[in-house]
Amino acid sequence: MQFHNPTAAKVAINVPKNHAALRDAALAAGAAALVELASNPAWLVKVGDAIGTLPFPPVVVKYGHPGLMAFMILGMGLPGGVIGWLGRNNEDKKAGVKQKQLHENIMLAFWLLAFAGASGGVLSTVMQGKDILTSPHAKTAGVVLALLTANAVVAYSGFTIGGGATPEGRKQGRTLHAYLGAGTGIAL
């Protein structure tokens, strides 16, 4: 393996030239895992059954997930996005920095709760006796979680993804973050 960077050459790991067999095995294992997960694995059904023994009213099982997600989107996602845009466009830099920090805190909590909500949605689906990951909602939720994660990666890279580490590059990264976030908000 040839390196242009002498430091990289010192830490190089011998990697086979042909990755096809490893790649194919990984893809097959991943596909098998998704098929197993989509057909409600036994352990998840047991968890759903155990939670189903708790005295939750049927209305909570059916509407708890959508109600909490609507509250989260309207109570955290929308205000967090608006605060981010206000911080981005604030001419008072000191106030803008405070708004950006608040945006970061709100959206980090939103991101964590989105994944918690996804697990709650999966359990709710199992408790209702439906297959998970086969509904259009499960697919679109997966896309939204991926978009939220991609936007978090852009932000926590220091906005260097999408433009580079130069001041102009960071400006482009912030623009990417802003519009990806707005698009994700619209998708929600």
PDB file of N, CA, C and O in Angstrom, residues 32-76:
ATOM      1  N   ALA A  32     -29.582 -10.076   6.377  1.00  0.00           N
ATOM      2  CA  ALA A  32     -30.238 -11.093   7.207  1.00  0.00           C
ATOM      3  C   ALA A  32     -30.716 -10.493   8.522  1.00  0.00           C
ATOM      4  O   ALA A  32     -31.813 -10.807   8.997  1.00  0.00           O
ATOM      5  N   ALA A  33     -29.911  -9.612   9.102  1.00  0.00           N
ATOM      6  CA  ALA A  33     -30.300  -8.968  10.361  1.00  0.00           C
ATOM      7  C   ALA A  33     -31.525  -8.086  10.162  1.00  0.00           C
ATOM      8  O   ALA A  33     -32.433  -8.072  11.000  1.00  0.00           O
ATOM      9  N   LEU A  34     -31.583  -7.352   9.043  1.00  0.00           N
ATOM     10  CA  LEU A  34     -32.749  -6.511   8.782  1.00  0.00           C
ATOM     11  C   LEU A  34     -34.002  -7.343   8.560  1.00  0.00           C
ATOM     12  O   LEU A  34     -35.082  -6.990   9.020  1.00  0.00           O
ATOM     13  N   VAL A  35     -33.878  -8.457   7.840  1.00  0.00           N
ATOM     14  CA  VAL A  35     -35.032  -9.335   7.625  1.00  0.00           C
ATOM     15  C   VAL A  35     -35.515  -9.882   8.969  1.00  0.00           C
ATOM     16  O   VAL A  35     -36.710  -9.902   9.252  1.00  0.00           O
ATOM     17  N   GLU A  36     -34.578 -10.296   9.822  1.00  0.00           N
ATOM     18  CA  GLU A  36     -34.938 -10.811  11.149  1.00  0.00           C
ATOM     19  C   GLU A  36     -35.605  -9.727  11.976  1.00  0.00           C
ATOM     20  O   GLU A  36     -36.619  -9.966  12.622  1.00  0.00           O
ATOM     21  N   LEU A  37     -35.062  -8.532  11.943  1.00  0.00           N
ATOM     22  CA  LEU A  37     -35.621  -7.439  12.723  1.00  0.00           C
ATOM     23  C   LEU A  37     -37.001  -7.059  12.205  1.00  0.00           C
ATOM     24  O   LEU A  37     -37.908  -6.801  12.980  1.00  0.00           O
ATOM     25  N   ALA A  38     -37.176  -7.044  10.891  1.00  0.00           N
ATOM     26  CA  ALA A  38     -38.454  -6.659  10.308  1.00  0.00           C
ATOM     27  C   ALA A  38     -39.546  -7.674  10.604  1.00  0.00           C
ATOM     28  O   ALA A  38     -40.719  -7.355  10.569  1.00  0.00           O
ATOM     29  N   SER A  39     -39.163  -8.913  10.917  1.00  0.00           N
ATOM     30  CA  SER A  39     -40.179  -9.923  11.195  1.00  0.00           C
ATOM     31  C   SER A  39     -40.378 -10.115  12.700  1.00  0.00           C
ATOM     32  O   SER A  39     -40.716 -11.196  13.146  1.00  0.00           O
ATOM     33  N   ASN A  40     -40.188  -9.052  13.451  1.00  0.00           N
ATOM     34  CA  ASN A  40     -40.408  -9.065  14.893  1.00  0.00           C
ATOM     35  C   ASN A  40     -39.684 -10.221  15.580  1.00  0.00           C
ATOM     36  O   ASN A  40     -40.269 -11.270  15.838  1.00  0.00           O
ATOM     37  N   PRO A  41     -38.406 -10.043  15.892  1.00  0.00           N
ATOM     38  CA  PRO A  41     -37.662 -11.111  16.552  1.00  0.00           C
ATOM     39  C   PRO A  41     -38.309 -11.496  17.877  1.00  0.00           C
ATOM     40  O   PRO A  41     -38.974 -10.677  18.518  1.00  0.00           O
ATOM     41  N   ALA A  42     -38.103 -12.742  18.261  1.00  0.00           N
ATOM     42  CA  ALA A  42     -38.754 -13.290  19.450  1.00  0.00           C
ATOM     43  C   ALA A  42     -38.460 -12.457  20.695  1.00  0.00           C
ATOM     44  O   ALA A  42     -39.358 -12.227  21.519  1.00  0.00           O
ATOM     45  N   TRP A  43     -37.222 -11.996  20.848  1.00  0.00           N
ATOM     46  CA  TRP A  43     -36.886 -11.237  22.053  1.00  0.00           C
ATOM     47  C   TRP A  43     -37.681  -9.939  22.124  1.00  0.00           C
ATOM     48  O   TRP A  43     -38.105  -9.516  23.203  1.00  0.00           O
ATOM     49  N   LEU A  44     -37.928  -9.310  20.967  1.00  0.00           N
ATOM     50  CA  LEU A  44     -38.671  -8.053  20.964  1.00  0.00           C
ATOM     51  C   LEU A  44     -40.149  -8.307  21.258  1.00  0.00           C
ATOM     52  O   LEU A  44     -40.788  -7.523  21.958  1.00  0.00           O
ATOM     53  N   VAL A  45     -40.667  -9.408  20.752  1.00  0.00           N
ATOM     54  CA  VAL A  45     -42.053  -9.768  21.057  1.00  0.00           C
ATOM     55  C   VAL A  45     -42.199 -10.024  22.554  1.00  0.00           C
ATOM     56  O   VAL A  45     -43.182  -9.602  23.172  1.00  0.00           O
ATOM     57  N   LYS A  46     -41.203 -10.682  23.172  1.00  0.00           N
ATOM     58  CA  LYS A  46     -41.249 -10.927  24.622  1.00  0.00           C
ATOM     59  C   LYS A  46     -41.243  -9.618  25.400  1.00  0.00           C
ATOM     60  O   LYS A  46     -41.974  -9.472  26.378  1.00  0.00           O
ATOM     61  N   VAL A  47     -40.419  -8.661  24.962  1.00  0.00           N
ATOM     62  CA  VAL A  47     -40.391  -7.350  25.627  1.00  0.00           C
ATOM     63  C   VAL A  47     -41.749  -6.672  25.477  1.00  0.00           C
ATOM     64  O   VAL A  47     -42.309  -6.144  26.447  1.00  0.00           O
ATOM     65  N   GLY A  48     -42.299  -6.679  24.260  1.00  0.00           N
ATOM     66  CA  GLY A  48     -43.615  -6.088  24.022  1.00  0.00           C
ATOM     67  C   GLY A  48     -44.699  -6.761  24.840  1.00  0.00           C
ATOM     68  O   GLY A  48     -45.570  -6.090  25.408  1.00  0.00           O
ATOM     69  N   ASP A  49     -44.630  -8.086  24.933  1.00  0.00           N
ATOM     70  CA  ASP A  49     -45.617  -8.812  25.738  1.00  0.00           C
ATOM     71  C   ASP A  49     -45.497  -8.456  27.215  1.00  0.00           C
ATOM     72  O   ASP A  49     -46.500  -8.301  27.913  1.00  0.00           O
ATOM     73  N   ALA A  50     -44.252  -8.340  27.702  1.00  0.00           N
ATOM     74  CA  ALA A  50     -44.037  -7.996  29.109  1.00  0.00           C
ATOM     75  C   ALA A  50     -44.569  -6.599  29.407  1.00  0.00           C
ATOM     76  O   ALA A  50     -45.240  -6.386  30.423  1.00  0.00           O
ATOM     77  N   ILE A  51     -44.290  -5.659  28.514  1.00  0.00           N
ATOM     78  CA  ILE A  51     -44.798  -4.297  28.716  1.00  0.00           C
ATOM     79  C   ILE A  51     -46.317  -4.286  28.571  1.00  0.00           C
ATOM     80  O   ILE A  51     -47.009  -3.542  29.262  1.00  0.00           O
ATOM     81  N   GLY A  52     -46.834  -5.155  27.705  1.00  0.00           N
ATOM     82  CA  GLY A  52     -48.278  -5.239  27.507  1.00  0.00           C
ATOM     83  C   GLY A  52     -49.025  -5.724  28.729  1.00  0.00           C
ATOM     84  O   GLY A  52     -50.229  -5.515  28.840  1.00  0.00           O
ATOM     85  N   THR A  53     -48.329  -6.379  29.669  1.00  0.00           N
ATOM     86  CA  THR A  53     -48.986  -6.822  30.899  1.00  0.00           C
ATOM     87  C   THR A  53     -49.178  -5.682  31.889  1.00  0.00           C
ATOM     88  O   THR A  53     -49.925  -5.822  32.851  1.00  0.00           O
ATOM     89  N   LEU A  54     -48.480  -4.572  31.659  1.00  0.00           N
ATOM     90  CA  LEU A  54     -48.646  -3.410  32.533  1.00  0.00           C
ATOM     91  C   LEU A  54     -50.008  -2.785  32.264  1.00  0.00           C
ATOM     92  O   LEU A  54     -50.539  -2.880  31.159  1.00  0.00           O
ATOM     93  N   PRO A  55     -50.589  -2.132  33.258  1.00  0.00           N
ATOM     94  CA  PRO A  55     -51.961  -1.619  33.098  1.00  0.00           C
ATOM     95  C   PRO A  55     -52.051  -0.323  32.293  1.00  0.00           C
ATOM     96  O   PRO A  55     -52.594   0.674  32.748  1.00  0.00           O
ATOM     97  N   PHE A  56     -51.523  -0.348  31.047  1.00  0.00           N
ATOM     98  CA  PHE A  56     -51.669   0.814  30.173  1.00  0.00           C
ATOM     99  C   PHE A  56     -53.028   0.763  29.496  1.00  0.00           C
ATOM    100  O   PHE A  56     -53.399  -0.271  28.949  1.00  0.00           O
ATOM    101  N   PRO A  57     -53.740   1.864  29.496  1.00  0.00           N
ATOM    102  CA  PRO A  57     -54.997   1.888  28.736  1.00  0.00           C
ATOM    103  C   PRO A  57     -54.699   1.717  27.240  1.00  0.00           C
ATOM    104  O   PRO A  57     -53.665   2.177  26.752  1.00  0.00           O
ATOM    105  N   PRO A  58     -55.580   1.047  26.512  1.00  0.00           N
ATOM    106  CA  PRO A  58     -55.347   0.842  25.075  1.00  0.00           C
ATOM    107  C   PRO A  58     -55.089   2.135  24.310  1.00  0.00           C
ATOM    108  O   PRO A  58     -54.310   2.159  23.367  1.00  0.00           O
ATOM    109  N   VAL A  59     -55.711   3.241  24.734  1.00  0.00           N
ATOM    110  CA  VAL A  59     -55.506   4.512  24.045  1.00  0.00           C
ATOM    111  C   VAL A  59     -54.049   4.970  24.182  1.00  0.00           C
ATOM    112  O   VAL A  59     -53.492   5.564  23.259  1.00  0.00           O
ATOM    113  N   VAL A  60     -53.402   4.669  25.312  1.00  0.00           N
ATOM    114  CA  VAL A  60     -51.994   5.045  25.509  1.00  0.00           C
ATOM    115  C   VAL A  60     -51.101   4.206  24.602  1.00  0.00           C
ATOM    116  O   VAL A  60     -50.160   4.712  23.990  1.00  0.00           O
ATOM    117  N   VAL A  61     -51.415   2.902  24.498  1.00  0.00           N
ATOM    118  CA  VAL A  61     -50.616   2.024  23.637  1.00  0.00           C
ATOM    119  C   VAL A  61     -50.725   2.475  22.183  1.00  0.00           C
ATOM    120  O   VAL A  61     -49.736   2.531  21.465  1.00  0.00           O
ATOM    121  N   LYS A  62     -51.939   2.848  21.769  1.00  0.00           N
ATOM    122  CA  LYS A  62     -52.149   3.203  20.373  1.00  0.00           C
ATOM    123  C   LYS A  62     -51.704   4.625  20.039  1.00  0.00           C
ATOM    124  O   LYS A  62     -51.118   4.865  18.991  1.00  0.00           O
ATOM    125  N   TYR A  63     -51.978   5.582  20.940  1.00  0.00           N
ATOM    126  CA  TYR A  63     -51.724   6.986  20.621  1.00  0.00           C
ATOM    127  C   TYR A  63     -50.609   7.628  21.444  1.00  0.00           C
ATOM    128  O   TYR A  63     -50.290   8.801  21.226  1.00  0.00           O
ATOM    129  N   GLY A  64     -50.004   6.892  22.361  1.00  0.00           N
ATOM    130  CA  GLY A  64     -48.931   7.454  23.181  1.00  0.00           C
ATOM    131  C   GLY A  64     -47.739   7.899  22.346  1.00  0.00           C
ATOM    132  O   GLY A  64     -47.243   9.021  22.490  1.00  0.00           O
ATOM    133  N   HIS A  65     -47.263   7.029  21.469  1.00  0.00           N
ATOM    134  CA  HIS A  65     -46.109   7.366  20.633  1.00  0.00           C
ATOM    135  C   HIS A  65     -46.392   8.565  19.722  1.00  0.00           C
ATOM    136  O   HIS A  65     -45.632   9.536  19.739  1.00  0.00           O
ATOM    137  N   PRO A  66     -47.479   8.549  18.936  1.00  0.00           N
ATOM    138  CA  PRO A  66     -47.698   9.712  18.072  1.00  0.00           C
ATOM    139  C   PRO A  66     -47.936  11.002  18.855  1.00  0.00           C
ATOM    140  O   PRO A  66     -47.485  12.075  18.446  1.00  0.00           O
ATOM    141  N   GLY A  67     -48.596  10.901  19.998  1.00  0.00           N
ATOM    142  CA  GLY A  67     -48.837  12.101  20.804  1.00  0.00           C
ATOM    143  C   GLY A  67     -47.548  12.691  21.347  1.00  0.00           C
ATOM    144  O   GLY A  67     -47.324  13.907  21.270  1.00  0.00           O
ATOM    145  N   LEU A  68     -46.692  11.832  21.883  1.00  0.00           N
ATOM    146  CA  LEU A  68     -45.423  12.316  22.422  1.00  0.00           C
ATOM    147  C   LEU A  68     -44.502  12.835  21.318  1.00  0.00           C
ATOM    148  O   LEU A  68     -43.784  13.824  21.509  1.00  0.00           O
ATOM    149  N   MET A  69     -44.508  12.187  20.171  1.00  0.00           N
ATOM    150  CA  MET A  69     -43.661  12.667  19.069  1.00  0.00           C
ATOM    151  C   MET A  69     -44.165  14.021  18.560  1.00  0.00           C
ATOM    152  O   MET A  69     -43.358  14.914  18.256  1.00  0.00           O
ATOM    153  N   ALA A  70     -45.475  14.205  18.476  1.00  0.00           N
ATOM    154  CA  ALA A  70     -46.022  15.503  18.049  1.00  0.00           C
ATOM    155  C   ALA A  70     -45.631  16.585  19.048  1.00  0.00           C
ATOM    156  O   ALA A  70     -45.209  17.681  18.658  1.00  0.00           O
ATOM    157  N   PHE A  71     -45.748  16.274  20.333  1.00  0.00           N
ATOM    158  CA  PHE A  71     -45.354  17.224  21.373  1.00  0.00           C
ATOM    159  C   PHE A  71     -43.866  17.558  21.252  1.00  0.00           C
ATOM    160  O   PHE A  71     -43.466  18.716  21.355  1.00  0.00           O
ATOM    161  N   MET A  72     -43.038  16.538  21.015  1.00  0.00           N
ATOM    162  CA  MET A  72     -41.598  16.755  20.907  1.00  0.00           C
ATOM    163  C   MET A  72     -41.263  17.614  19.683  1.00  0.00           C
ATOM    164  O   MET A  72     -40.445  18.543  19.767  1.00  0.00           O
ATOM    165  N   ILE A  73     -41.890  17.323  18.555  1.00  0.00           N
ATOM    166  CA  ILE A  73     -41.610  18.082  17.333  1.00  0.00           C
ATOM    167  C   ILE A  73     -42.047  19.535  17.493  1.00  0.00           C
ATOM    168  O   ILE A  73     -41.297  20.465  17.181  1.00  0.00           O
ATOM    169  N   LEU A  74     -43.267  19.732  18.017  1.00  0.00           N
ATOM    170  CA  LEU A  74     -43.789  21.098  18.148  1.00  0.00           C
ATOM    171  C   LEU A  74     -43.169  21.845  19.327  1.00  0.00           C
ATOM    172  O   LEU A  74     -43.021  23.063  19.284  1.00  0.00           O
ATOM    173  N   GLY A  75     -42.810  21.119  20.401  1.00  0.00           N
ATOM    174  CA  GLY A  75     -42.284  21.765  21.600  1.00  0.00           C
ATOM    175  C   GLY A  75     -40.776  21.913  21.634  1.00  0.00           C
ATOM    176  O   GLY A  75     -40.249  22.743  22.370  1.00  0.00           O
ATOM    177  N   MET A  76     -40.059  21.095  20.847  1.00  0.00           N
ATOM    178  CA  MET A  76     -38.596  21.171  20.843  1.00  0.00           C
ATOM    179  C   MET A  76     -38.042  21.423  19.445  1.00  0.00           C
ATOM    180  O   MET A  76     -37.193  22.292  19.268  1.00  0.00           O
TER     181      MET A  76
END
